[in-house]
């Protein structure tokens, strides 16, 4: 299925992240599978495996559960990382900086992600030694995450940043996920987590990574690929309004929860008689959620409006992307995706290859119309296939 | 693997050419030993690549299998640590001879499977089909033995879980109903009480010992009550601190004795003060139950409870061997298909990917048994 010339180092970063995600899915899922089998045995036959009343060990269940469920959070975030890499490249008109570091850090996260599950169990009664070790490894996983953040920032540096809706969401991701990741390290610190565990702080942390991370990347990605999927462009103004509402509403909803959590507001309680001073904060958080909901509603309306008959058709490559779905097929793609199997001759973000004929390769320049099905004409001379995507000469 | 054998010898499909992608594949036909177009998917460059890709997929699947069984091995290990005595005695119920016979049968079937693959590589259909059939026969033999093992246990009343109930008269009941005797001799929940005093390092050891002690202590009176205890029990008793009075001594030095009080004292601090609790949590739970049973004085309840605990061993036994047997059944079906296609002449030295992959699967199922057998039956 792979197009000829599509080597590992020419793979779009989104595919790298999907690759890393598949590793996690394959290796983590069987464990939750057998956990469920054992749980069913316990419920149906009364076998004591997890239930202490039957002689079982509930901490064992937690180990099994988190051995799957921590890797599962990477199943959620890794594809988002991939989407952000695509957006950063396309909307900065710049080769994604540190392509290989970004690609391999996904794999590193996938593998390290299997060794940190105990950070959800600091207060479960696991041994103190394992808590310390899990805390330490949790810090380590911040490294590949940081590698990504810094490389994305560097991609924008001296790039030509084009603030279309997808890029606004990508920037929102960068901001929110960084907060989520840093607070992840905070709750990953054993001593701190003893206090913060099961408080709103944790709720805020995982909303910053899951909503601020995965959902923002999803929204950015859906705007980015919308014309490719539907053949129609959404309304840019409405898109920007939605991004703004989502950004404001999200922070209003969840940042406040960091504050409440650090003051001791527990998760999963609907009242807090001992802490009346939290009431305005809770109310502000609720109002924030309305703003957030409104923003998401605008996204939905914008999408539906764009599907009307009278909306003009989208061009094949509205953003000037350099990956195959933009350069080698129409919007939406034909029945077989590509008329002819594309021949890949350069990396996924080689914008200067793509734009070298047009004088201005920057900032929303009109995109050369690549003839569908005519990949062979493209610049074979430029690339002999040995050049690395991020070799210094290309910067 | 594939060398320069002729492609079409055994292949009835050889006559008709490609399937619409012919023009792409014709480029590949000239090469030595390349797969015939009817077998080579158009998105692979060569038959080697296709073979390796499908083997890689199989290995990924096998990795998930190992993780699936890995979960069960972990559960096995945890409970072995929590209830070593129980494991030792319950595993006496398993028939080592039958288990060993099955191990032999599976090892042999792995041999015939490997031999079948060799047959495919040598383009020898007789060897291929013969060995595949032999593998099916051996695998079925394995299932027959398992059938006898299971039914024998059901006759004894060894069902998984709450249904686990031994007949009153079963001769080796004493092996299993360790904690039946909730006599005062058991009350050395003192062994438990020792734990909170201990320093962190020794904690785990203490707990395990205490637990072992509890079982051992309880065993002794039962042995007297019922019929002669099997030799195994004699070892158990001196080992256990509770029975030798060590545990009791510690208890006396520590807090006051008395069933109910002991329960509270242990369950409280053990769970709250210790981050070391996995073992403790569970044993604390157990103590509580014992305490209640003792308080209300119903020996029968205690027996059911302890049976249930023995049920943990057999639950893990049934889950592990059951899921393993399920894999054997699936293997038999898969090999059945292989026999059908091999008979038809589908496989040759150039294309035998399904034989290879089913072979890999079969070896993994075999290897898992190699671990299950000693863990369940021998130790
Ligand atoms: C920078 C990397 C991250 C670190 C160091 C980290 C660390 C942690 C820690 C230590 C906790 C446990 C807090 C507690 O319960 O006391 C936690 C909870 C959680 N994290 Fe993260 N995290 C990271 C990234 C993520 C990502 C990327 C996601 C999902 C996309 C995620 C989702 C969650 C969720 C859902 C919980 C709550 C689990 C529960 O219900 O208890 N985290 N995180
Ligand atoms: Cu986690």
Coordinates of N, CA, C and O in Angstrom, one line a residue, chain A residues 248-376:
Chain A
X248 N -11.0 30.9 25.5 CA -11.4 31.6 26.7 C -12.2 30.7 27.6 O -12.0 30.6 28.8
X249 N -13.2 30.1 27.0 CA -14.1 29.2 27.8 C -13.4 28.1 28.5 O -13.6 27.8 29.7
X250 N -12.4 27.5 27.8 CA -11.7 26.4 28.4 C -10.9 26.9 29.6 O -11.0 26.3 30.6
X251 N -10.2 28.0 29.4 CA -9.3 28.4 30.5 C -10.2 28.8 31.7 O -9.8 28.6 32.9
X252 N -11.3 29.5 31.4 CA -12.1 29.9 32.5 C -12.7 28.7 33.3 O -12.8 28.7 34.5
X253 N -13.0 27.7 32.5 CA -13.6 26.5 33.2 C -12.5 25.8 34.0 O -12.8 25.4 35.2
X254 N -11.4 25.5 33.4 CA -10.5 24.6 34.1 C -9.3 25.2 34.8 O -8.8 24.5 35.7
X255 N -8.9 26.4 34.5 CA -7.8 26.9 35.3 C -8.2 27.1 36.7 O -7.4 26.8 37.6
X256 N -9.4 27.6 36.9 CA -10.0 27.8 38.2 C -9.9 26.5 39.0 O -9.7 26.5 40.2
X257 N -10.0 25.4 38.3 CA -10.0 24.1 39.0 C -8.7 23.7 39.6 O -8.6 23.0 40.6
X258 N -7.6 24.2 39.0 CA -6.3 24.1 39.6 C -6.3 24.8 41.0 O -5.8 24.2 42.0
X259 N -6.9 26.0 41.0 CA -6.9 26.8 42.2 C -7.7 26.0 43.3 O -7.3 25.8 44.4
X260 N -8.9 25.6 42.9 CA -9.8 24.9 43.9 C -9.1 23.6 44.3 O -9.2 23.3 45.5
X261 N -8.5 22.9 43.4 CA -7.9 21.6 43.8 C -6.8 21.8 44.8 O -6.6 21.1 45.8
X262 N -6.0 22.8 44.6 CA -4.8 23.1 45.5 C -5.3 23.5 46.8 O -4.6 23.4 47.8
X263 N -6.6 24.0 46.9 CA -7.2 24.3 48.2 C -7.9 23.2 48.8 O -8.5 23.4 49.9
X264 N -7.9 22.0 48.2 CA -8.5 20.9 48.8 C -9.9 20.4 48.3 O -10.5 19.6 48.9
X265 N -10.3 21.0 47.3 CA -11.7 20.6 46.8 C -11.5 19.2 46.2 O -10.8 19.0 45.2
X266 N -12.2 18.2 46.8 CA -12.1 16.8 46.3 C -12.8 16.6 45.0 O -13.8 17.3 44.7
X267 N -12.4 15.6 44.2 CA -13.1 15.2 43.0 C -14.4 14.6 43.4 O -14.6 14.0 44.5
X268 N -15.3 14.5 42.5 CA -16.5 13.7 42.5 C -17.5 14.0 43.7 O -18.2 13.2 44.2
X269 N -17.4 15.3 44.2 CA -18.4 15.7 45.2 C -19.2 16.8 44.7 O -18.7 17.7 44.0
X270 N -20.5 16.9 45.1 CA -21.3 18.0 44.5 C -21.4 19.1 45.5 O -21.9 20.1 45.2
X271 N -21.0 18.9 46.8 CA -21.1 20.0 47.7 C -19.8 20.1 48.5 O -19.0 19.2 48.6
X272 N -19.7 21.2 49.2 CA -18.4 21.5 49.8 C -18.7 22.4 51.0 O -18.2 23.6 51.1
X273 N -19.5 21.9 52.0 CA -19.9 22.8 53.1 C -18.8 23.4 53.9 O -19.0 24.4 54.5
X274 N -17.7 22.7 53.9 CA -16.6 23.2 54.7 C -15.8 24.3 54.0 O -14.9 24.9 54.6
X275 N -16.0 24.5 52.8 CA -15.2 25.5 52.0 C -16.1 26.4 51.3 O -16.1 26.5 50.1
X276 N -16.9 27.2 52.0 CA -17.8 28.1 51.3 C -17.1 29.1 50.4 O -17.7 29.6 49.4
X277 N -15.9 29.4 50.7 CA -15.2 30.5 49.9 C -15.0 30.0 48.4 O -14.7 30.7 47.5
X278 N -15.2 28.7 48.2 CA -15.0 28.2 46.8 C -16.2 28.4 45.9 O -16.1 28.3 44.7
X279 N -17.3 28.9 46.5 CA -18.5 29.0 45.7 C -18.3 29.9 44.5 O -18.7 29.5 43.4
X280 N -17.8 31.1 44.7 CA -17.7 31.9 43.4 C -16.7 31.3 42.4 O -17.0 31.4 41.2
X281 N -15.8 30.5 42.9 CA -14.9 29.9 41.9 C -15.6 28.8 41.1 O -15.5 28.7 39.9
X282 N -16.4 28.0 41.8 CA -17.2 27.0 41.2 C -18.2 27.7 40.1 O -18.3 27.2 39.0
X283 N -18.7 28.8 40.6 CA -19.7 29.5 39.7 C -19.0 30.0 38.4 O -19.4 29.8 37.3
X284 N -17.8 30.6 38.6 CA -17.0 31.1 37.5 C -16.7 29.9 36.5 O -16.8 30.0 35.3
X285 N -16.3 28.8 37.1 CA -16.0 27.6 36.3 C -17.2 27.2 35.5 O -17.0 26.9 34.3
X286 N -18.3 27.2 36.1 CA -19.5 26.8 35.4 C -19.8 27.8 34.2 O -20.1 27.3 33.1
X287 N -19.7 29.1 34.5 CA -19.9 30.1 33.4 C -18.9 29.8 32.3 O -19.3 29.8 31.1
X288 N -17.7 29.5 32.7 CA -16.7 29.2 31.6 C -17.1 28.1 30.8 O -16.9 28.1 29.5
X289 N -17.7 27.1 31.4 CA -18.1 25.9 30.6 C -19.2 26.3 29.6 O -19.3 25.7 28.5
X290 N -20.0 27.3 29.9 CA -21.0 27.7 28.9 C -20.4 28.4 27.7 O -20.7 28.2 26.6
X291 N -19.3 29.2 28.1 CA -18.6 29.9 27.0 C -18.0 28.8 26.1 O -18.1 28.9 24.8
X292 N -17.4 27.8 26.7 CA -16.7 26.7 26.0 C -17.7 26.0 25.1 O -17.5 25.7 23.9
X293 N -18.9 25.7 25.7 CA -19.9 25.0 24.9 C -20.4 25.9 23.7 O -20.6 25.3 22.6
X294 N -20.5 27.2 23.9 CA -20.9 28.1 22.8 C -19.9 28.0 21.7 O -20.2 27.9 20.5
X295 N -18.6 28.0 22.1 CA -17.5 27.9 21.1 C -17.7 26.6 20.3 O -17.6 26.7 19.0
X296 N -17.9 25.5 20.9 CA -18.1 24.3 20.2 C -19.3 24.3 19.3 O -19.3 23.7 18.2
X297 N -20.4 25.0 19.8 CA -21.6 25.1 19.0 C -21.3 25.8 17.7 O -21.7 25.5 16.6
X298 N -20.5 26.9 17.8 CA -20.1 27.7 16.6 C -19.3 26.8 15.6 O -19.6 26.8 14.4
X299 N -18.5 25.9 16.2 CA -17.7 25.0 15.3 C -18.7 24.1 14.5 O -18.7 23.9 13.3
X300 N -19.7 23.6 15.3 CA -20.7 22.7 14.6 C -21.5 23.4 13.6 O -21.6 22.9 12.4
X301 N -22.0 24.7 13.9 CA -22.8 25.4 13.0 C -21.9 25.8 11.7 O -22.4 25.6 10.6
X302 N -20.7 26.1 11.9 CA -19.8 26.5 10.8 C -19.6 25.3 9.9 O -19.7 25.5 8.7
X303 N -19.4 24.2 10.5 CA -19.3 23.0 9.6 C -20.5 22.7 8.8 O -20.5 22.4 7.6
X304 N -21.7 22.8 9.5 CA -22.9 22.5 8.7 C -23.2 23.5 7.7 O -23.6 23.2 6.6
X305 N -22.9 24.8 8.0 CA -23.1 25.9 7.0 C -22.3 25.6 5.7 O -22.7 25.8 4.6
X306 N -21.0 25.1 6.0 CA -20.1 25.0 4.9 C -20.6 23.9 3.9 O -20.2 23.9 2.8
X307 N -21.5 23.0 4.4 CA -21.9 21.9 3.5 C -23.0 22.3 2.6 O -23.4 21.5 1.7
X308 N -23.5 23.5 2.7 CA -24.6 23.9 1.8 C -24.1 23.9 0.4 O -23.0 24.1 0.1
X309 N -25.1 23.8 -0.5 CA -24.8 23.7 -1.9 C -24.1 24.9 -2.4 O -23.2 24.9 -3.2
X310 N -24.5 26.1 -1.9 CA -24.0 27.3 -2.5 C -22.6 27.7 -2.1 O -22.0 28.6 -2.6
X311 N -22.1 27.0 -1.1 CA -20.7 27.2 -0.7 C -19.8 26.8 -1.9 O -20.0 25.6 -2.3
X312 N -18.9 27.6 -2.3 CA -18.0 27.2 -3.4 C -17.1 26.0 -3.1 O -16.8 25.8 -1.9
X313 N -16.7 25.3 -4.1 CA -15.9 24.1 -3.9 C -14.5 24.5 -3.4 O -14.0 25.6 -3.8
X314 N -13.9 23.7 -2.6 CA -12.6 24.0 -2.1 C -11.5 23.5 -3.2 O -11.8 22.5 -3.8
X315 N -10.4 24.3 -3.3 CA -9.4 23.8 -4.2 C -8.7 22.6 -3.6 O -8.9 22.2 -2.5
X316 N -7.8 22.0 -4.4 CA -7.1 20.8 -4.0 C -6.2 21.0 -2.9 O -6.0 20.1 -2.0
X317 N -5.6 22.2 -2.8 CA -4.6 22.4 -1.8 C -4.8 23.8 -1.2 O -3.9 24.7 -1.5
X318 N -5.8 24.0 -0.4 CA -6.1 25.4 0.0 C -5.0 26.0 1.0 O -4.8 27.2 1.1
X319 N -4.3 25.1 1.7 CA -3.3 25.6 2.7 C -1.9 25.6 2.2 O -1.0 26.0 2.9
X320 N -1.7 25.0 1.0 CA -0.3 24.9 0.6 C 0.5 23.8 1.4 O 1.6 23.9 1.7
X321 N -0.2 22.7 1.7 CA 0.4 21.6 2.4 C 1.3 20.9 1.4 O 1.1 20.9 0.2
X322 N 2.3 20.2 1.9 CA 3.3 19.5 1.1 C 3.1 18.0 1.1 O 3.9 17.3 0.5
X323 N 2.2 17.5 1.9 CA 2.0 16.1 2.0 C 1.1 15.6 0.8 O 0.4 16.4 0.2
X324 N 1.1 14.3 0.6 CA 0.5 13.7 -0.6 C -0.9 14.1 -0.8 O -1.4 14.3 -1.9
X325 N -1.7 14.1 0.4 CA -3.1 14.3 0.2 C -3.4 15.7 -0.4 O -4.4 15.9 -0.9
X326 N -2.5 16.6 -0.2 CA -2.7 18.0 -0.7 C -2.1 18.1 -2.1 O -2.7 18.8 -3.0
X327 N -0.9 17.5 -2.3 CA -0.3 17.8 -3.6 C -0.7 16.8 -4.7 O -0.5 17.1 -5.9
X328 N -1.3 15.7 -4.4 CA -1.5 14.7 -5.5 C -2.9 14.3 -5.7 O -3.2 13.3 -6.4
X329 N -3.9 15.0 -5.1 CA -5.2 14.6 -5.4 C -6.2 15.8 -5.2 O -5.8 16.8 -4.6
X330 N -7.4 15.6 -5.6 CA -8.4 16.6 -5.5 C -9.1 16.7 -4.1 O -8.8 15.8 -3.3
X331 N -9.9 17.7 -3.9 CA -10.7 17.8 -2.7 C -12.2 17.6 -3.1 O -12.7 18.5 -3.8
X332 N -12.9 16.7 -2.6 CA -12.4 15.5 -1.9 C -11.7 14.6 -2.9 O -12.0 14.7 -4.1
X333 N -10.9 13.6 -2.3 CA -10.2 12.7 -3.2 C -11.2 11.9 -4.1 O -12.3 11.6 -3.7
X334 N -10.7 11.4 -5.2 CA -11.5 10.6 -6.1 C -11.7 9.2 -5.4 O -11.1 8.9 -4.4
X335 N -12.4 8.4 -6.2 CA -12.7 7.1 -5.6 C -11.5 6.3 -5.2 O -11.5 5.7 -4.1
X336 N -10.4 6.3 -5.9 CA -9.2 5.5 -5.5 C -8.2 6.4 -4.8 O -7.0 6.0 -4.8
X337 N -8.6 7.5 -4.3 CA -7.6 8.5 -3.6 C -6.7 9.1 -4.6 O -6.6 10.3 -4.8
X338 N -5.9 8.3 -5.3 CA -4.9 8.8 -6.3 C -5.2 8.2 -7.6 O -5.4 7.0 -7.7
X339 N -5.2 9.0 -8.7 CA -5.3 8.4 -10.0 C -4.2 7.4 -10.3 O -4.4 6.3 -10.8
X340 N -3.0 7.9 -10.0 CA -1.8 7.0 -10.2 C -1.1 7.0 -8.8 O -1.2 8.0 -8.1
X341 N -0.5 5.9 -8.5 CA 0.2 5.8 -7.3 C 1.3 6.9 -7.3 O 2.1 6.9 -8.2
X342 N 1.3 7.8 -6.3 CA 2.3 8.8 -6.3 C 3.7 8.3 -6.1 O 3.9 7.3 -5.5
X343 N 4.6 9.0 -6.7 CA 6.0 8.6 -6.5 C 6.6 9.7 -5.6 O 6.6 10.9 -5.9
X344 N 7.1 9.2 -4.4 CA 7.5 10.2 -3.4 C 9.0 10.5 -3.6 O 9.8 9.6 -3.6
X345 N 9.3 11.7 -3.8 CA 10.7 12.1 -4.1 C 11.3 13.0 -3.0 O 12.4 13.4 -3.1
X346 N 10.5 13.4 -2.1 CA 11.1 14.3 -1.1 C 10.3 14.2 0.2 O 9.3 13.4 0.3
X347 N 10.8 14.8 1.3 CA 10.2 14.7 2.6 C 8.9 15.4 2.6 O 8.5 16.1 1.7
X348 N 8.1 15.2 3.7 CA 6.7 15.6 3.8 C 6.6 17.2 4.0 O 5.5 17.7 3.8
X349 N 7.7 17.8 4.4 CA 7.6 19.3 4.6 C 8.6 20.1 3.8 O 9.0 21.1 4.2
X350 N 8.9 19.6 2.6 CA 9.9 20.3 1.8 C 9.2 21.4 1.0 O 9.0 21.3 -0.2
X351 N 8.8 22.4 1.7 CA 8.0 23.5 1.0 C 8.8 24.1 -0.1 O 8.2 24.5 -1.1
X352 N 10.1 24.3 0.1 CA 10.8 25.0 -0.9 C 10.9 24.2 -2.2 O 10.9 24.7 -3.3
X353 N 10.8 22.9 -2.1 CA 10.7 22.1 -3.3 C 9.4 22.3 -4.0 O 9.4 22.5 -5.2
X354 N 8.4 22.4 -3.1 CA 7.1 22.5 -3.7 C 6.9 23.9 -4.4 O 6.2 24.1 -5.4
X355 N 7.5 24.9 -3.7 CA 7.2 26.3 -4.1 C 8.3 26.9 -4.9 O 8.3 28.1 -5.2
X356 N 9.3 26.2 -5.3 CA 10.5 26.9 -5.8 C 10.2 27.6 -7.1 O 10.9 28.6 -7.4
X357 N 9.2 27.2 -7.8 CA 8.9 27.9 -9.1 C 8.3 29.2 -8.8 O 8.5 30.2 -9.5
X358 N 7.4 29.3 -7.8 CA 6.8 30.6 -7.5 C 7.7 31.5 -6.7 O 8.4 31.0 -5.8
X359 N 7.8 32.7 -7.1 CA 8.8 33.6 -6.5 C 8.6 33.7 -5.0 O 9.6 33.6 -4.2
X360 N 7.4 33.8 -4.5 CA 7.2 33.9 -3.1 C 6.7 32.6 -2.5 O 5.6 32.2 -2.7
X361 N 7.6 32.0 -1.8 CA 7.3 30.7 -1.2 C 6.6 30.8 0.1 O 6.4 29.9 0.8
X362 N 6.4 32.1 0.5 CA 5.9 32.3 1.9 C 4.5 32.6 2.0 O 3.8 32.9 1.0
X363 N 4.0 32.7 3.2 CA 2.8 33.3 3.6 C 1.6 33.2 2.6 O 1.4 34.2 1.8
X364 N 1.0 32.1 2.6 CA -0.3 32.0 1.9 C -0.1 32.4 0.4 O -1.1 32.8 -0.2
X365 N 1.1 32.2 -0.1 CA 1.2 32.4 -1.6 C 0.3 31.5 -2.3 O 0.0 30.4 -1.9
X366 N -0.1 31.9 -3.5 CA -1.0 31.0 -4.3 C -0.2 29.7 -4.5 O 0.9 29.7 -4.8
X367 N -1.0 28.7 -4.2 CA -0.3 27.4 -4.3 C -0.3 26.9 -5.7 O -1.3 27.0 -6.4
X368 N 0.9 26.4 -6.2 CA 0.9 25.9 -7.5 C -0.1 24.7 -7.7 O -0.2 23.9 -6.8
X369 N -0.8 24.7 -8.7 CA -1.8 23.7 -8.9 C -1.0 22.5 -9.4 O -0.5 22.5 -10.5
X370 N -1.0 21.5 -8.5 CA -0.3 20.3 -9.0 C -1.2 19.4 -9.7 O -2.3 19.1 -9.3
X371 N -0.8 19.0 -10.9 CA -1.7 18.3 -11.7 C -2.0 16.9 -11.1 O -1.1 16.2 -10.7
X372 N -3.2 16.6 -10.9 CA -3.6 15.4 -10.3 C -3.1 14.2 -11.1 O -3.3 14.1 -12.3
X373 N -2.4 13.3 -10.4 CA -2.0 12.1 -11.1 C -0.7 12.3 -11.9 O -0.2 11.5 -12.6
X374 N -0.1 13.5 -11.8 CA 1.2 13.7 -12.5 C 2.3 13.9 -11.6 O 3.0 14.9 -11.7
X375 N 2.6 13.0 -10.7 CA 3.6 13.2 -9.7 C 5.0 13.2 -10.3 O 5.9 13.8 -9.9
X376 N 5.1 12.4 -11.4 CA 6.5 12.2 -11.9 C 7.2 13.4 -12.4 O 8.4 13.5 -12.4

